Coordinates of C-alpha atoms and ligand atoms in Angstrom, one line a residue:
V1 CA 157.5 75.7 14.8
A2 CA 157.1 78.6 12.5
P3 CA 159.0 78.6 9.2
K4 CA 162.2 80.6 9.2
S5 CA 160.7 83.4 7.1
E6 CA 158.0 83.8 9.7
M7 CA 160.4 83.8 12.6
R8 CA 162.5 86.6 11.1
R9 CA 159.4 88.8 11.0
T10 CA 158.4 88.2 14.6
E11 CA 160.6 90.6 16.6
T12 CA 160.6 91.0 20.4
P13 CA 157.9 93.5 21.3
I14 CA 159.0 96.9 22.5
P15 CA 158.3 97.3 26.3
K16 CA 155.2 99.2 27.0
L17 CA 153.2 100.5 30.0
V18 CA 149.5 99.6 29.9
S19 CA 146.6 100.5 32.1
K20 CA 143.2 98.9 32.8
N21 CA 140.6 99.5 35.5
G22 CA 142.9 102.1 37.2
R23 CA 145.8 99.6 37.5
H24 CA 149.0 99.3 35.5
A25 CA 151.5 96.8 34.1
L26 CA 154.9 97.2 32.5
L27 CA 154.9 94.8 29.6
V28 CA 158.3 93.3 28.8
D29 CA 158.5 90.6 26.1
G30 CA 154.7 91.1 25.8
E31 CA 153.9 90.2 29.5
P32 CA 153.5 92.0 32.8
F33 CA 157.0 92.4 34.3
L34 CA 157.9 93.1 37.9
L35 CA 161.0 95.4 37.9
L36 CA 163.3 94.2 40.7
G37 CA 165.8 97.0 40.3
A38 CA 169.2 98.1 41.5
Q39 CA 170.6 101.5 40.7
V40 CA 174.4 102.0 40.5
N41 CA 176.1 105.1 42.0
N42 CA 176.1 108.3 39.9
S43 CA 179.7 108.0 38.6
S44 CA 179.5 104.3 37.8
N45 CA 178.8 105.0 34.1
Y46 CA 182.2 104.0 32.8
P47 CA 183.6 100.5 31.8
A48 CA 186.1 100.7 34.7
A49 CA 183.3 101.1 37.2
L50 CA 181.2 98.3 35.8
E51 CA 183.8 95.9 37.0
K52 CA 182.8 96.9 40.5
V53 CA 179.1 96.9 39.7
W54 CA 178.6 93.3 38.7
P55 CA 180.0 91.7 41.9
A56 CA 177.4 93.6 43.9
M57 CA 174.6 92.6 41.4
D58 CA 175.7 89.0 41.6
V59 CA 174.9 89.2 45.4
L60 CA 171.6 91.2 45.1
K61 CA 170.3 89.5 41.9
P62 CA 168.0 92.2 40.6
N63 CA 166.4 91.6 37.2
T64 CA 167.0 95.2 36.1
V65 CA 170.0 97.5 36.6
M66 CA 169.6 101.3 36.3
V67 CA 172.6 103.1 34.9
P68 CA 173.3 106.7 34.0
I69 CA 174.1 107.8 30.4
A70 CA 175.6 111.3 30.7
W71 CA 175.2 113.9 28.0
E72 CA 178.9 114.8 28.6
Q73 CA 179.9 111.3 27.7
I74 CA 177.9 110.9 24.5
E75 CA 178.4 114.4 23.1
P76 CA 181.6 115.8 24.5
Q77 CA 182.0 118.1 21.5
E78 CA 178.9 119.5 19.9
G79 CA 177.7 117.2 17.1
M80 CA 180.3 114.4 17.9
F81 CA 178.6 111.4 19.3
N82 CA 180.2 108.4 21.1
F83 CA 178.2 105.4 22.3
A84 CA 181.1 103.2 23.4
F85 CA 180.0 103.0 27.0
L86 CA 176.4 102.2 26.1
D87 CA 177.6 99.4 23.8
T88 CA 179.8 98.0 26.6
L89 CA 176.9 98.2 29.0
L90 CA 174.5 96.4 26.7
T91 CA 176.9 93.6 26.2
Q92 CA 177.7 93.1 29.9
A93 CA 174.1 93.4 30.9
R94 CA 173.2 90.6 28.5
Q95 CA 176.1 88.5 29.8
H96 CA 174.7 89.0 33.4
D97 CA 171.2 88.3 32.3
V98 CA 169.7 91.6 33.5
R99 CA 167.5 94.2 31.8
L100 CA 168.5 97.9 31.9
V101 CA 166.9 101.3 32.6
L102 CA 168.9 104.2 31.2
L103 CA 169.1 107.4 33.1
W104 CA 169.6 110.4 30.9
F105 CA 171.7 112.8 33.0
A106 CA 171.5 116.0 30.9
T107 CA 169.8 119.4 31.4
W108 CA 168.8 118.5 35.0
K109 CA 170.7 116.1 37.3
N110 CA 169.5 116.9 40.8
N111 CA 168.7 120.5 39.7
G112 CA 172.0 121.3 37.9
P113 CA 173.6 120.7 34.5
N114 CA 176.8 119.2 35.9
Y115 CA 176.5 116.1 33.6
A116 CA 175.9 118.3 30.5
P117 CA 179.0 118.8 28.3
A118 CA 181.3 121.8 29.0
W119 CA 180.1 123.5 25.8
V120 CA 176.7 123.6 27.4
K121 CA 177.2 124.0 31.1
L122 CA 179.8 126.8 30.7
D123 CA 177.9 128.9 28.2
N124 CA 175.3 131.0 30.2
K125 CA 174.5 133.1 27.2
R126 CA 173.4 130.3 24.9
F127 CA 172.1 128.1 27.7
P128 CA 170.7 130.5 30.3
R129 CA 170.4 129.6 33.9
V130 CA 167.5 130.3 36.3
I131 CA 167.6 133.8 37.7
T132 CA 166.2 134.4 41.2
A133 CA 163.7 137.1 42.2
D134 CA 166.6 139.2 43.5
G135 CA 168.7 138.7 40.3
K136 CA 171.1 136.0 41.3
T137 CA 172.1 133.4 38.7
L138 CA 171.6 129.8 39.9
N139 CA 173.3 126.6 38.6
S140 CA 169.9 125.3 37.4
L141 CA 169.2 125.7 33.7
S142 CA 166.1 127.6 32.7
P143 CA 163.3 125.4 31.3
L144 CA 162.2 128.3 29.0
A145 CA 165.4 128.4 27.0
A146 CA 164.7 127.2 23.5
Q147 CA 168.3 126.5 22.5
T148 CA 168.9 124.3 25.6
L149 CA 165.8 122.3 24.7
E150 CA 167.0 121.9 21.1
A151 CA 170.5 120.8 22.2
D152 CA 169.3 118.3 24.8
K153 CA 166.6 116.9 22.4
K154 CA 169.1 116.5 19.6
A155 CA 171.5 114.5 21.8
F156 CA 168.6 112.4 23.3
V157 CA 167.3 111.6 19.8
R158 CA 170.8 110.3 18.8
L159 CA 170.8 108.2 22.0
M160 CA 167.4 106.6 21.2
R161 CA 168.4 106.1 17.6
H162 CA 171.5 104.3 18.5
L163 CA 169.7 102.2 21.1
K164 CA 167.0 101.2 18.6
Q165 CA 169.6 99.6 16.3
A166 CA 171.9 98.3 19.1
D167 CA 169.2 96.6 21.1
P168 CA 166.8 94.5 19.2
Q169 CA 166.8 92.2 22.3
R170 CA 165.1 95.0 24.3
T171 CA 167.7 94.7 27.0
V172 CA 166.7 98.3 27.8
I173 CA 163.2 98.4 29.1
M174 CA 162.7 102.0 30.2
V175 CA 164.4 105.3 30.0
Q176 CA 164.4 108.2 32.5
P177 CA 164.9 111.5 30.8
Q178 CA 166.7 113.8 33.2
N179 CA 167.2 113.0 36.9
E180 CA 165.3 114.7 39.7
P181 CA 164.7 117.8 37.5
G182 CA 163.8 121.2 38.9
T183 CA 165.5 123.9 40.9
Y184 CA 166.8 124.3 44.4
G185 CA 167.0 127.8 45.7
A186 CA 164.1 129.5 43.8
P187 CA 160.5 128.6 43.1
R188 CA 161.0 129.5 39.4
D189 CA 163.0 131.4 36.9
F190 CA 162.5 135.2 37.2
S191 CA 164.5 136.1 34.1
P192 CA 162.8 138.6 31.7
L193 CA 162.0 135.8 29.3
A194 CA 160.3 133.7 32.1
Q195 CA 158.6 136.8 33.6
K196 CA 157.0 137.5 30.2
A197 CA 155.5 134.0 30.1
F198 CA 154.5 134.2 33.8
D199 CA 152.5 137.3 33.0
G200 CA 150.8 135.6 30.1
A201 CA 147.9 133.2 30.0
V202 CA 148.0 129.7 31.7
P203 CA 148.0 127.1 28.9
E204 CA 144.5 125.8 28.1
A205 CA 145.4 122.1 28.8
L206 CA 146.4 123.1 32.4
V207 CA 143.4 125.3 33.0
R208 CA 141.1 122.4 32.0
K209 CA 143.0 119.8 34.0
M210 CA 142.8 121.8 37.1
G211 CA 139.2 122.8 36.6
K212 CA 140.0 126.5 36.7
Q213 CA 139.0 129.7 34.8
G214 CA 141.6 131.0 32.4
G215 CA 143.9 134.0 33.2
D216 CA 147.5 134.8 34.0
W217 CA 149.4 132.5 36.4
K218 CA 149.1 134.6 39.5
R219 CA 145.4 135.1 38.9
V220 CA 144.7 131.4 38.3
F221 CA 147.0 129.8 40.9
G222 CA 147.6 132.5 43.5
G223 CA 150.2 131.3 46.0
D224 CA 151.0 128.2 44.0
A225 CA 151.6 130.2 40.8
D226 CA 155.4 130.3 40.9
E227 CA 155.8 126.6 41.6
F228 CA 153.1 125.5 39.2
F229 CA 154.6 127.7 36.5
H230 CA 158.0 126.2 36.9
A231 CA 156.6 122.6 37.1
W232 CA 154.7 123.2 33.9
H233 CA 157.7 124.4 32.0
V234 CA 160.1 121.8 33.3
A235 CA 157.5 119.1 32.6
H236 CA 156.8 120.5 29.1
Y237 CA 160.5 120.7 28.4
I238 CA 161.0 117.0 29.4
D239 CA 157.9 116.0 27.5
Q240 CA 159.4 117.4 24.3
V241 CA 162.7 115.6 24.9
A242 CA 160.8 112.4 25.5
A243 CA 158.5 112.8 22.5
A244 CA 161.5 113.3 20.2
G245 CA 163.2 110.3 21.7
K246 CA 160.0 108.2 21.4
A247 CA 159.7 109.2 17.7
E248 CA 163.0 107.3 17.2
Y249 CA 162.2 104.4 19.6
P250 CA 159.1 104.4 21.8
L251 CA 160.4 102.9 25.1
P252 CA 158.4 103.8 28.2
M253 CA 159.7 106.9 29.9
Y254 CA 159.4 108.3 33.4
V255 CA 160.4 111.3 35.4
N256 CA 161.7 110.8 39.0
A257 CA 161.1 113.2 41.9
A258 CA 163.3 114.6 44.7
L259 CA 160.5 114.5 47.2
R260 CA 159.3 117.1 49.6
D261 CA 158.3 116.1 53.1
P262 CA 154.8 114.7 52.8
F263 CA 153.6 116.3 56.0
T264 CA 155.7 119.5 56.5
P265 CA 156.9 120.3 52.9
G266 CA 158.3 123.7 53.4
L267 CA 158.5 126.1 50.5
P268 CA 159.3 125.4 46.8
G269 CA 163.0 126.1 46.4
Q270 CA 163.7 124.7 49.8
Y271 CA 162.6 121.4 48.3
E272 CA 163.3 121.0 44.5
S273 CA 160.7 123.2 42.8
G274 CA 159.5 122.2 39.4
G275 CA 160.0 118.5 39.8
P276 CA 157.1 116.0 40.0
T277 CA 156.6 116.5 43.8
D278 CA 153.3 115.1 45.2
N279 CA 151.5 118.5 44.9
V280 CA 152.1 119.0 41.1
L281 CA 151.4 115.5 39.8
D282 CA 148.3 116.9 37.9
V283 CA 150.4 119.7 36.5
Y284 CA 152.8 117.1 35.1
K285 CA 150.0 114.9 33.7
A286 CA 148.7 117.9 31.8
A287 CA 152.1 119.1 30.6
A288 CA 153.8 115.8 29.8
P289 CA 151.5 113.4 28.0
N290 CA 154.6 111.5 26.6
I291 CA 155.8 110.7 30.1
D292 CA 154.4 107.3 31.2
L293 CA 154.7 107.8 34.9
L294 CA 156.1 110.0 37.7
A295 CA 158.3 108.1 40.2
P296 CA 159.3 108.9 43.8
D297 CA 162.9 108.6 45.0
I298 CA 162.2 107.6 48.6
Y299 CA 165.0 108.2 51.1
M300 CA 162.7 108.8 54.1
R301 CA 163.2 106.1 56.7
E302 CA 160.0 106.8 58.7
Y303 CA 157.2 104.4 58.2
D304 CA 154.4 107.1 58.0
K305 CA 156.3 109.1 55.4
Y306 CA 157.4 106.2 53.3
I307 CA 153.8 104.8 53.2
T308 CA 152.3 108.2 52.5
V309 CA 154.6 108.7 49.6
L310 CA 153.7 105.3 48.2
D311 CA 150.0 106.1 48.5
R312 CA 150.4 109.5 46.8
Y313 CA 152.2 108.1 43.7
S314 CA 150.1 105.0 43.3
R315 CA 147.1 106.4 41.4
S316 CA 144.7 105.3 38.7
D317 CA 146.5 107.7 36.4
N318 CA 150.0 106.9 37.7
A319 CA 151.8 103.6 38.0
L320 CA 153.9 103.3 41.1
L321 CA 157.6 102.8 40.4
V322 CA 160.0 103.4 43.3
A323 CA 162.8 104.7 41.1
E324 CA 165.3 105.0 43.9
T325 CA 165.2 104.1 47.6
G326 CA 167.8 103.9 50.4
N327 CA 170.1 100.9 50.5
D328 CA 170.2 100.6 54.3
V329 CA 168.5 97.8 56.2
P330 CA 165.3 99.7 57.3
F331 CA 164.4 100.4 53.7
A332 CA 164.4 96.7 52.6
R333 CA 161.0 95.9 54.1
Y334 CA 159.2 98.6 52.2
F335 CA 159.6 96.6 49.1
F336 CA 156.5 94.5 50.2
A337 CA 154.6 97.7 51.1
A338 CA 155.2 99.0 47.6
L339 CA 154.1 95.7 46.0
G340 CA 151.0 95.9 48.0
R341 CA 150.2 99.2 46.2
Q342 CA 150.6 97.6 42.8
A343 CA 154.1 98.8 42.2
I344 CA 155.5 97.9 38.8
G345 CA 159.0 98.1 40.3
W346 CA 161.3 99.1 43.1
S347 CA 165.0 99.9 43.2
P348 CA 167.5 100.6 45.9
F349 CA 170.1 103.2 45.0
G350 CA 173.9 103.0 45.2
I351 CA 174.4 99.3 44.5
D352 CA 178.1 98.7 43.5
Y353 CA 181.4 98.1 45.2
T354 CA 183.0 101.4 44.2
R355 CA 183.4 102.1 47.9
Y356 CA 181.1 105.1 47.9
S357 CA 178.5 105.3 50.6
N358 CA 175.6 107.8 50.5
W359 CA 174.9 107.5 54.2
P360 CA 172.7 109.0 55.8
L361 CA 170.4 108.4 52.8
G362 CA 171.6 104.8 52.6
A363 CA 174.0 102.3 54.3
K364 CA 177.4 103.2 55.7
G365 CA 179.0 100.7 53.4
M366 CA 178.2 98.2 50.7
S367 CA 179.1 94.6 51.2
P368 CA 177.4 91.2 50.8
E369 CA 176.2 91.5 54.4
S370 CA 174.7 95.0 53.9
L371 CA 173.0 93.8 50.7
E372 CA 171.5 90.6 52.3
P373 CA 168.1 92.0 53.4
F374 CA 167.6 93.3 49.8
A375 CA 168.9 90.0 48.3
L376 CA 166.3 88.2 50.5
N377 CA 163.5 90.4 49.0
Y378 CA 164.5 89.3 45.5
R379 CA 165.2 85.7 46.4
L380 CA 161.7 85.4 47.7
V381 CA 159.9 87.2 44.9
R382 CA 162.0 86.6 41.8
P383 CA 160.8 83.0 41.1
A384 CA 157.2 84.2 41.2
A385 CA 157.8 87.7 39.6
R386 CA 155.9 87.0 36.4
L387 CA 152.9 85.6 38.2
L388 CA 152.9 88.5 40.8
A389 CA 153.1 91.1 38.0
K390 CA 150.0 89.5 36.4
L391 CA 148.1 89.2 39.7
S392 CA 149.1 92.8 40.6
Y393 CA 147.5 94.0 37.3
E394 CA 144.3 92.3 38.5
G395 CA 144.6 94.0 42.0
K396 CA 145.3 90.7 43.7
V397 CA 148.6 91.4 45.4
H398 CA 148.7 92.6 49.1
G399 CA 151.8 93.5 51.0
T400 CA 152.9 95.3 54.1
A401 CA 156.0 96.4 56.0
E402 CA 156.4 96.4 59.8
Q403 CA 155.7 99.7 61.6
G404 CA 157.6 100.4 64.8
G405 CA 155.3 100.2 67.8
Q406 CA 152.6 98.4 65.8
P407 CA 153.2 94.6 66.3
I408 CA 149.9 93.5 64.6
Q409 CA 148.6 94.5 61.2
T410 CA 145.5 93.4 59.4
L411 CA 145.2 93.3 55.6
K412 CA 141.9 92.8 53.8
L413 CA 142.6 90.2 51.1
N414 CA 139.1 90.0 49.7
E415 CA 135.5 89.7 50.9
R416 CA 136.1 86.4 52.6
W417 CA 139.6 86.6 54.0
N418 CA 141.9 88.9 56.0
A419 CA 145.6 88.5 56.7
V420 CA 146.8 89.1 60.2
I421 CA 150.5 89.8 60.4
T422 CA 152.2 89.6 63.8
Y423 CA 155.8 90.7 64.5
G424 CA 158.3 89.6 67.2
V425 CA 156.6 86.4 68.3
P426 CA 158.4 83.1 68.6
Q427 CA 157.6 80.5 65.9
F428 CA 156.2 78.1 68.4
W429 CA 153.1 78.7 70.6
F430 CA 151.0 81.7 71.3
R431 CA 151.9 84.7 73.4
G432 CA 149.7 87.1 75.2
E433 CA 151.2 90.1 73.6
A434 CA 153.3 90.6 70.5
P435 CA 156.3 92.9 71.1
G436 CA 157.2 93.6 67.5
N437 CA 160.7 93.0 66.3
P438 CA 163.5 94.8 68.2
T439 CA 163.7 97.1 65.2
P440 CA 161.0 97.0 62.5
I441 CA 162.4 94.7 59.8
G442 CA 159.5 92.4 59.1
A443 CA 157.3 92.3 56.0
A444 CA 154.7 90.1 54.3
L445 CA 153.4 89.5 50.8
I446 CA 150.1 87.7 50.0
A447 CA 148.7 87.2 46.5
E448 CA 145.3 85.7 45.6
T449 CA 145.9 82.8 43.2
G450 CA 142.5 81.2 43.3
V451 CA 139.3 80.7 45.4
D452 CA 140.5 80.5 49.1
E453 CA 144.0 80.1 47.8
F454 CA 147.0 82.3 48.3
L455 CA 150.7 82.6 47.6
V456 CA 152.4 83.8 50.8
T457 CA 155.9 84.9 51.6
A458 CA 157.3 87.0 54.5
Y459 CA 160.2 87.5 56.7
H460 CA 160.5 88.2 60.4
A461 CA 156.8 87.8 60.7
R462 CA 153.9 85.5 61.5
V463 CA 151.1 85.4 58.9
N464 CA 147.6 84.1 59.7
I465 CA 144.9 84.1 57.1
V466 CA 141.6 84.5 58.9
A467 CA 138.0 84.4 57.6
A468 CA 136.3 87.8 57.8
D469 CA 133.2 86.1 59.1
P470 CA 133.8 85.0 62.8
D471 CA 131.5 82.0 62.3
V472 CA 133.6 80.8 59.4
A473 CA 136.8 81.7 61.3
A474 CA 135.7 79.3 64.1
R475 CA 135.6 76.4 61.7
Q476 CA 138.5 77.2 59.4
I477 CA 141.4 74.8 58.7
Y478 CA 144.2 74.5 56.2
D479 CA 143.3 72.2 53.3
R480 CA 147.0 72.3 52.3
V481 CA 150.1 74.4 52.8
E482 CA 152.8 73.7 50.3
E483 CA 156.3 75.1 50.3
G484 CA 157.9 75.3 46.9
T485 CA 159.1 77.6 44.2
Y486 CA 158.5 78.5 40.6
E487 CA 160.7 77.3 37.8
N488 CA 159.9 78.7 34.4
D489 CA 156.6 79.9 35.8
Q490 CA 155.7 76.3 36.9
W491 CA 155.1 75.6 40.6
K492 CA 157.7 73.1 42.0
F493 CA 156.4 71.4 45.1
Q494 CA 159.0 70.9 47.8
R495 CA 157.1 69.8 51.0
I496 CA 153.9 70.2 53.0
W497 CA 153.9 72.5 56.1
N498 CA 151.9 71.0 58.9
G499 CA 152.0 70.5 62.7
D500 CA 154.4 72.9 64.4
Q501 CA 155.0 74.7 61.1
T502 CA 151.3 75.7 60.8
D503 CA 149.7 75.3 64.3
Y504 CA 150.7 78.8 65.4
G505 CA 150.4 80.5 62.1
L506 CA 152.8 80.6 59.2
N507 CA 156.0 81.7 60.8
F508 CA 158.7 83.2 58.6
S509 CA 162.3 83.9 59.7
N510 CA 164.9 85.0 57.2
G511 CA 164.7 81.8 55.2
T512 CA 163.8 81.7 51.5
Q513 CA 160.3 80.4 51.8
L514 CA 157.4 80.6 49.4
L515 CA 154.1 79.0 50.3
R516 CA 150.9 78.1 48.5
V517 CA 148.1 78.1 51.0
K518 CA 144.7 76.5 50.5
L519 CA 142.1 77.3 53.1
A520 CA 138.9 75.3 54.0
T521 CA 136.3 75.0 56.7
Y522 CA 135.1 71.9 58.6
Ligands
LIG601 C1 169.3 111.1 44.5 C2 170.6 110.4 45.0 C3 171.5 110.5 43.8 C4 169.2 114.9 54.0 C5 171.2 110.8 46.2 C6 168.3 112.3 46.4 C7 170.6 110.3 42.6 C8 169.5 111.3 43.0 N1 169.0 112.3 45.2 O1 172.2 109.8 46.5 O2 172.2 111.8 43.7 O3 171.1 110.6 41.4 O4 168.4 111.0 42.2 C9 168.1 113.6 47.0 C10 167.5 113.5 48.4 C11 167.9 114.6 49.3 C12 167.5 114.4 50.7 C13 168.3 115.1 51.7 C14 168.0 114.8 53.1

């Protein structure tokens, strides 16, 4: 035990995003952390609403809760700051043993400044809005307005300064400056101020990043010029807000995206232009070095779209964080698909009992029953979360979600082993053809824990681990299949699976079952 004087000096490390070999980890308390998230509804950022937040969290059991902090609530009058809600939130989060992600609803909240204080959002002159090509004024604020940036930055700095002194425990592990920033209804700002910048030279950092020759925006980017220009300025604006905040207290910061359709995107402005959509991730990387990652908000129910989005945001230069996803049943299974792409976290949106439903994006209602598939995700993974986060950083976590009409999936685990996942088969015996589940709700997660050894969990699925070499497969056998759980990162054995429980594969229903599987050959 260190002497008291020593202990006082060792403070809890500040959370941090690290990268190695093209993979990423969010370090919390100095170790890789898997963010099992839940985001509250937009207007649940008041003490009265928190009373309806915690009962839902007690059912879902996330390890991290994402909550808005609105500019209008911390600086209702210019220069007068109030952090009462944040202090209440910190206290209650600690009582409920969850970490927090704070969402800074300010210049952009889904395109508009509605969460900015009245002295900002009602003053077009001091805080100018985006002007369309035909001269209309939109509700979206211009990213080129220096006074808006100064005002947002100033408030954000005060927030981070307050947080630094109020949270030595590091209850808050990340901050999201702005929310789905960008503009609906125009590809960019066409005000005289913006037009002047648009006719000027593309910044050197962007020219270099995109491997282009210098010149004005139109010349360098042609048909993409309007959108890339807006993305650059929105990103650079947020970067300056983040940098100022980090100078006070350097928590990891990310920007979330209102996605465009991955296959038929339409035109910028039809989707939110200037946000970190999949086509401008490089623009953001060049414009916003203080932003740790770009995160998709995935409300697409279709398998192809969801998986494509995961693939596009999981990059060697971008850690995958599903900042928001739908809270309806079909979305739950994608948790394992995200983990299979080294996600550092995943978070369904709209988790509270305020009786708001954002259907069709999410479920028609919130109840313990509607939360159950999501609660199952976290029951299965939470005991092993620390281990999985470490293994993920080493590229050893594999996961998949059921695709409708595709009852069999194969995952390559390593050079020696594949996993074959079958959906819709009974737990006993073999059947000629697997039908798939009546609706696709199955998923599987497999992590390599040692040589020929795996941690396996799943639901509504059969998992077989099969040797890649058919000669080996013909002689393979289980050395041992243990069911158990982790307590304080230590494996706790419960029983051995054998006989009917292993003869037809490892069959998972909706039970809370975690297996350690050791394979061998005879
Ligand atoms: C999300 C959420 C919240 C018909 C929607 C998604 C959250 C924001 N926006 O509940 O407003 O704050 O980040 C926009 C997705 C639009 C898809 C429309 C398809």
